[in-house]
XYZ file of C-alpha atoms in Angstrom:
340
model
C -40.316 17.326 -7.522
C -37.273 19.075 -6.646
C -34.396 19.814 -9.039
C -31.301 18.453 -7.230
C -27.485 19.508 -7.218
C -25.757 16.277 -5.989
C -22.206 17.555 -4.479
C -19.776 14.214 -3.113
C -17.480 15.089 -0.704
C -13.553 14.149 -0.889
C -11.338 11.827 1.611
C -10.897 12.920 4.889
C -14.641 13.876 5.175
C -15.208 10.012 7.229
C -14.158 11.018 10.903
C -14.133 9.601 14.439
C -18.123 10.595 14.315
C -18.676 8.820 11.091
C -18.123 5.310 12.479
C -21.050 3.154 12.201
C -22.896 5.409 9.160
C -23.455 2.369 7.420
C -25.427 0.321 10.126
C -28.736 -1.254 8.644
C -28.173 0.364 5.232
C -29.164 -1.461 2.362
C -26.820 -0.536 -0.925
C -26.091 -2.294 -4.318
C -23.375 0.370 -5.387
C -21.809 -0.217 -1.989
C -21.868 -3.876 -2.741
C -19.917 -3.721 -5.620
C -17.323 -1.624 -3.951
C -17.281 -4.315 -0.690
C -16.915 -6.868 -3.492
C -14.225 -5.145 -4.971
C -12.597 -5.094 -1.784
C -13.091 -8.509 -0.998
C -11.470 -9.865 -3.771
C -8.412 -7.759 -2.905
C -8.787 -9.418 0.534
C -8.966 -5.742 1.901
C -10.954 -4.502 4.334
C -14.315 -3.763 3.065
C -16.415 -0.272 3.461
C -19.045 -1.922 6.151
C -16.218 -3.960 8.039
C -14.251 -0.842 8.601
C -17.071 1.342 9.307
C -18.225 -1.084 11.830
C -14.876 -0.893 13.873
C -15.182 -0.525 17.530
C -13.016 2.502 17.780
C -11.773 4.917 15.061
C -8.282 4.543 14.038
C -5.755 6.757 11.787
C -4.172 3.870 10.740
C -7.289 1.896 9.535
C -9.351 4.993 8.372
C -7.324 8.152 7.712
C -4.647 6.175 5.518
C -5.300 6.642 1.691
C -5.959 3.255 0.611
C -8.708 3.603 3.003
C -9.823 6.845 2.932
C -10.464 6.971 -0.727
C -13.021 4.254 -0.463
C -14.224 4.527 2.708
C -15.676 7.770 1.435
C -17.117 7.149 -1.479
C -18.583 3.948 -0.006
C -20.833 5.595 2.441
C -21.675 7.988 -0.275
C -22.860 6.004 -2.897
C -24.860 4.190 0.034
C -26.368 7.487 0.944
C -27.354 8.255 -2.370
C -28.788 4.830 -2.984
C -31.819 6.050 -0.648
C -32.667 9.008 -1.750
C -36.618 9.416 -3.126
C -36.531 9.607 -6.453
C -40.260 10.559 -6.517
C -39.495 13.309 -4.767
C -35.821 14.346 -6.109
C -34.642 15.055 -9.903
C -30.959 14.714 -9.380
C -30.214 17.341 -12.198
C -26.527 17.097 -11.910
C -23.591 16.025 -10.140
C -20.348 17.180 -8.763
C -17.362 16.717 -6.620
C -15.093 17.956 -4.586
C -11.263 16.202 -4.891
C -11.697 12.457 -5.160
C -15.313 13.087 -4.623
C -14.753 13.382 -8.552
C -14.129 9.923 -8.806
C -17.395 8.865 -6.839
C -19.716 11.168 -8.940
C -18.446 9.342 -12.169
C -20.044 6.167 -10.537
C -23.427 8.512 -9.391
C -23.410 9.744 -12.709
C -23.233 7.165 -14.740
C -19.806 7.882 -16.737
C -18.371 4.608 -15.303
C -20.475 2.036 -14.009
C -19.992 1.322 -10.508
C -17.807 -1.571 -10.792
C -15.062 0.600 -13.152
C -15.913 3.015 -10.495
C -14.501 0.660 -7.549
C -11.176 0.341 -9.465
C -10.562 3.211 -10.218
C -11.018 4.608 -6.480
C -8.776 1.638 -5.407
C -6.464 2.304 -7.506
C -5.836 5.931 -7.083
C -6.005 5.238 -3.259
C -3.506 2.480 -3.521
C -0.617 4.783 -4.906
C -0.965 6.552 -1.229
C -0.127 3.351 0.371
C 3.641 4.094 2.164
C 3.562 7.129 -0.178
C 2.676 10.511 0.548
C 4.168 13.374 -1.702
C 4.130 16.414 0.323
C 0.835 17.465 1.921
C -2.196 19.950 2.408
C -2.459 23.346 4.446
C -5.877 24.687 4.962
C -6.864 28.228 5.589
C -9.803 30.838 5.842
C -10.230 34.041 3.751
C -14.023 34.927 4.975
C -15.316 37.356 7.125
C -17.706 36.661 9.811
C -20.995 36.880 7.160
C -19.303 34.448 4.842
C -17.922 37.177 2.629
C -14.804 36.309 0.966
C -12.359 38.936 1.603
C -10.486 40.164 -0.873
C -7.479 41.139 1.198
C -7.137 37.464 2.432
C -7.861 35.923 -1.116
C -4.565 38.248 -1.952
C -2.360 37.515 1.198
C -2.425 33.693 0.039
C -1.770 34.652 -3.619
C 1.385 36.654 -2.082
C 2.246 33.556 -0.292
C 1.795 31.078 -3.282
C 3.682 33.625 -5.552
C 6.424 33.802 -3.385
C 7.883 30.397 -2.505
C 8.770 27.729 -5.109
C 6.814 24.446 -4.625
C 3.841 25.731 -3.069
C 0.520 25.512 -5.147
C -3.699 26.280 -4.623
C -4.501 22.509 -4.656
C -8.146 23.121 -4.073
C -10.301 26.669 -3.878
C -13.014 25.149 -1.275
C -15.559 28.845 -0.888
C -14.055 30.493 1.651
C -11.028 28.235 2.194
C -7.895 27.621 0.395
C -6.300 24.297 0.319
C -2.666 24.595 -0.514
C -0.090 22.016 -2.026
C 3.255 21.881 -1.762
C 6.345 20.005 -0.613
C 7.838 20.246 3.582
C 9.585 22.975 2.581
C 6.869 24.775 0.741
C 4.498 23.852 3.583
C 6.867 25.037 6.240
C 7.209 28.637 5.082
C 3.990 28.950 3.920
C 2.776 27.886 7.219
C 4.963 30.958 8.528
C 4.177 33.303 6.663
C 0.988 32.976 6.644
C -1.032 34.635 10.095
C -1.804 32.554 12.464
C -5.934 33.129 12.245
C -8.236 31.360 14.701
C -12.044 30.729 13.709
C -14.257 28.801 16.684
C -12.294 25.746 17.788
C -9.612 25.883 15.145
C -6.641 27.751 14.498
C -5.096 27.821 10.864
C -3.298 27.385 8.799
C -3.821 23.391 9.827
C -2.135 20.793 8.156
C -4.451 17.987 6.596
C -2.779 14.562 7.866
C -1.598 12.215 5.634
C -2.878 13.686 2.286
C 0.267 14.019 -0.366
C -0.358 17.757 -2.211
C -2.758 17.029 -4.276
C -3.864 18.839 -7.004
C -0.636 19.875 -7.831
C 2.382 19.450 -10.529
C 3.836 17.009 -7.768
C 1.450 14.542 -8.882
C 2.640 14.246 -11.890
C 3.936 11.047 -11.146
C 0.725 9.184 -10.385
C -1.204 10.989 -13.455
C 1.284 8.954 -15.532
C 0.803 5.811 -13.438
C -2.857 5.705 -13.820
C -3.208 6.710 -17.096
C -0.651 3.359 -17.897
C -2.462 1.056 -15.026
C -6.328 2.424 -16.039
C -6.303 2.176 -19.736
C -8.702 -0.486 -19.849
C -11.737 1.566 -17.845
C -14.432 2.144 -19.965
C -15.952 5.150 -20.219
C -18.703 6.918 -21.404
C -21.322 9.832 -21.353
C -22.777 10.444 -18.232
C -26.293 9.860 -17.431
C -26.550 12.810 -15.651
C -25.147 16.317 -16.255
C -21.530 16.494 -14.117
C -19.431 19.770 -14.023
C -15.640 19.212 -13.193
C -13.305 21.022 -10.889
C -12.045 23.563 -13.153
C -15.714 24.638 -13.689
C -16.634 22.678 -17.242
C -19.676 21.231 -17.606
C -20.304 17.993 -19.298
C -23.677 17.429 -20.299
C -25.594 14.277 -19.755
C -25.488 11.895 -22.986
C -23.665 14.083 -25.061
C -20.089 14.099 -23.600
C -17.060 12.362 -24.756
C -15.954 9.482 -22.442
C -12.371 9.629 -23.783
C -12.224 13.731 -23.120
C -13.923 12.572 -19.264
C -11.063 9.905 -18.799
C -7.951 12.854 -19.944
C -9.125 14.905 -17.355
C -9.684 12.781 -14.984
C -6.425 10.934 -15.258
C -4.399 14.304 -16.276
C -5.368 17.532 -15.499
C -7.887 16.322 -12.385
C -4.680 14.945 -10.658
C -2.203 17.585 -11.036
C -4.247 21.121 -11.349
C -5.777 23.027 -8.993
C -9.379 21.901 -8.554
C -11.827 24.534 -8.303
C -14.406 23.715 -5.836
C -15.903 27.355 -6.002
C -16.583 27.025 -10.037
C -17.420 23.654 -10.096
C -20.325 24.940 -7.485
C -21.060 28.150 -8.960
C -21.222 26.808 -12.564
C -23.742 24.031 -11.269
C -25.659 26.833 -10.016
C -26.203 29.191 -12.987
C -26.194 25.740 -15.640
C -28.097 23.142 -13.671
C -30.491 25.649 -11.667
C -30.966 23.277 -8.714
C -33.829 23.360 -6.335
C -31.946 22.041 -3.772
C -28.171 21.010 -3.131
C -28.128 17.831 -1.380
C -24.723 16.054 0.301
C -24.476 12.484 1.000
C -22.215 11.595 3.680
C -19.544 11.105 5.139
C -19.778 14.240 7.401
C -20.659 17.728 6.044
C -18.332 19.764 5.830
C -18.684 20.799 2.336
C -21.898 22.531 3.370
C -19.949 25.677 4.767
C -18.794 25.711 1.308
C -21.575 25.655 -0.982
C -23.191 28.438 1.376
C -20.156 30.914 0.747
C -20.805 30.581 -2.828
C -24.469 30.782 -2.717
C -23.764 34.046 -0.605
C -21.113 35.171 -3.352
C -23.449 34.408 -6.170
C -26.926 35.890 -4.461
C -28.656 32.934 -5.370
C -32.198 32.510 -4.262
C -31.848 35.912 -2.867
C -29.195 34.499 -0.097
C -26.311 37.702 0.142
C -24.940 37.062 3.890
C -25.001 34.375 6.646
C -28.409 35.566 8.155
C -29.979 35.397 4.745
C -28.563 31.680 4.898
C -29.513 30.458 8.272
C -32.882 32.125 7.690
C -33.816 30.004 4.197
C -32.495 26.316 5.884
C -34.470 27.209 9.138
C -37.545 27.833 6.719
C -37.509 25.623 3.553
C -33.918 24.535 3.428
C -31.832 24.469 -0.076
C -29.222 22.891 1.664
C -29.473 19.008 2.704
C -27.279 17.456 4.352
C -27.121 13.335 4.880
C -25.504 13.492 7.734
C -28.190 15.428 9.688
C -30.886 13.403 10.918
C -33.623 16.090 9.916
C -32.542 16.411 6.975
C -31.599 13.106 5.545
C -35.532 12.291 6.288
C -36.419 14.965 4.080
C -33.947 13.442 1.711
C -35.126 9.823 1.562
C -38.812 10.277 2.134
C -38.731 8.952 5.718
């Protein structure tokens, strides 16, 4: 049996390629989150995955996103072989956060739902500021140091703009237009295969940040009534704590969550690496939607030397071999994943 790092991604991971993910699956935590819907009389997770065409104003806007994302990951997750995989603990990135509470076990799924919809909900006709991605790797997934400090320079140097998320190799910035704006100009324009950065995430407000300050004090008046307890499973957090399974305070989950999880930078990179040296996974397995966190967790698997993986060849050669990194989304994979 292998010991298994679960990692859920945040919204914006369901794309155009996403649609239909949900076809045929059978999934009692995505139940509760359609009936959660339902009773909103919203769209649910399968009737908007099922849409004919992808559309920015049914799926990328946040009282979508939010739940379309965790939806087809707690589906995902529902198959996985438990014969065959000791989920050992559980992270994730963003609102991916909120999803592993669910997975874990620190909410139940249906506290889960509401609190997803919920936070979602406040990005209905309300988007403070936004998100600016870009790279500081070389082409072996080293992190370089020079880029790590050209950001810093930028961040340091114009009022409003913030690290929302350290993602690996990537920095996710937060910040108001204006913040955005210069940042975006200061910063060199840096292209990497089909993308050139910095790119602008659409429609997310800056999370992460002391701008959302405002919704940390919303939720923690409109959630009070969650209940929460110890996880089930280990989960560490985004600044890189780690709260063990059955032991943990559900009161100190719920202040971060509601408090510093809203409005401070969350650490992607820790969260990983501290899952890594505490958890000593086997494997690091990522439900769906897409899989774009895998770039990610390989940057910090290269930074850490874990399982003897120190560059991008090392990387590539382990997954084409006996692969520590599963993705969902891959149809190879996801077999090895649910026992198929």
């Amino acid at each position: 049996m292998k010991r298994t790092l679960i990692l859920c991604p945040g919204r914006g991971s369901y794309g155009k390629d996403a649609l239909g993910s949900l076809d045929s699956i059978e999934s009692a935590s995505l139940d509760v989150l359609d009936e959660h819907r339902r009773v909103l009389d919203r769209p649910t997770v399968r009737e908007m995955d099922a849409a004919e065409k992808y559309s920015s104003k049914l799926h990328v806007r946040g009282e979508n996103a939010s739940i379309l994302t965790a939806g087809v990951s707690v589906a995902d997750l529902d198959q996985i072989d438990h014969n065959r995989f000791e989920i050992v603990s559980v992270i994730g990135n963003s609102m991916g956060w909120y999803t592993a509470l669910g997975v874990a076990g620190a909410l139940d799924m249906d506290e889960c739902a509401r609190l997803i919809e919920t936070m979602g909900q406040y990005q209905s006709n309300n988007i403070v500021g936004g998100q600016i991605v870009y790279p500081m790797i070389d082409a072996n997934w080293h992190v370089d140091a020079n880029q790590v400090a050209l950001v810093q320079q930028v961040v340091d140097s114009i009022p409003d703009l913030y690290w929302s998320i350290r993602l690996g190799g990537q920095a996710v910035l937060g910040g108001t237009e204006a913040a955005l704006k210069a940042a975006t100009k200061q910063l060199p324009a840096l292209t990497q295969g089909a993308h050139t950065f910095p790119i602008r995430l659409p429609l997310h407000s800056a999370f992460h940040t002391p701008l959302m300050e405002p919704a940390s004090d919303r939720a923690v008046h409109d959630l009070q009534a969650l209940q929460w307890q110890a996880p089930k499973v280990t989960m560490i957090d985004g600044s890189g704590t780690v709260w063990p399974a059955r032991y943990s305070s559900g009161e100190s989950i719920r202040n971060y969550t509601l408090t510093t999880q809203v409005t401070d930078t969350f650490d992607l990179t820790a969260c990983i690496r501290t899952a890594l040296r505490t958890t000593a996974p086997d494997v690091v397995v990522l439900p769906g939607p897409g899989s774009n966190l895998g770039s990610a967790v390989a940057q910090v698997m290269i930074a850490e030397g874990w399982a003897g993986i120190h560059n991008r060849e090392d990387f590539i050669s382990r997954q084409n071999s006996d692969p520590i990194l599963l993705s969902m989304r891959w149809p190879d994979q996801r077999k090895l994943v649910i026992g198929e």
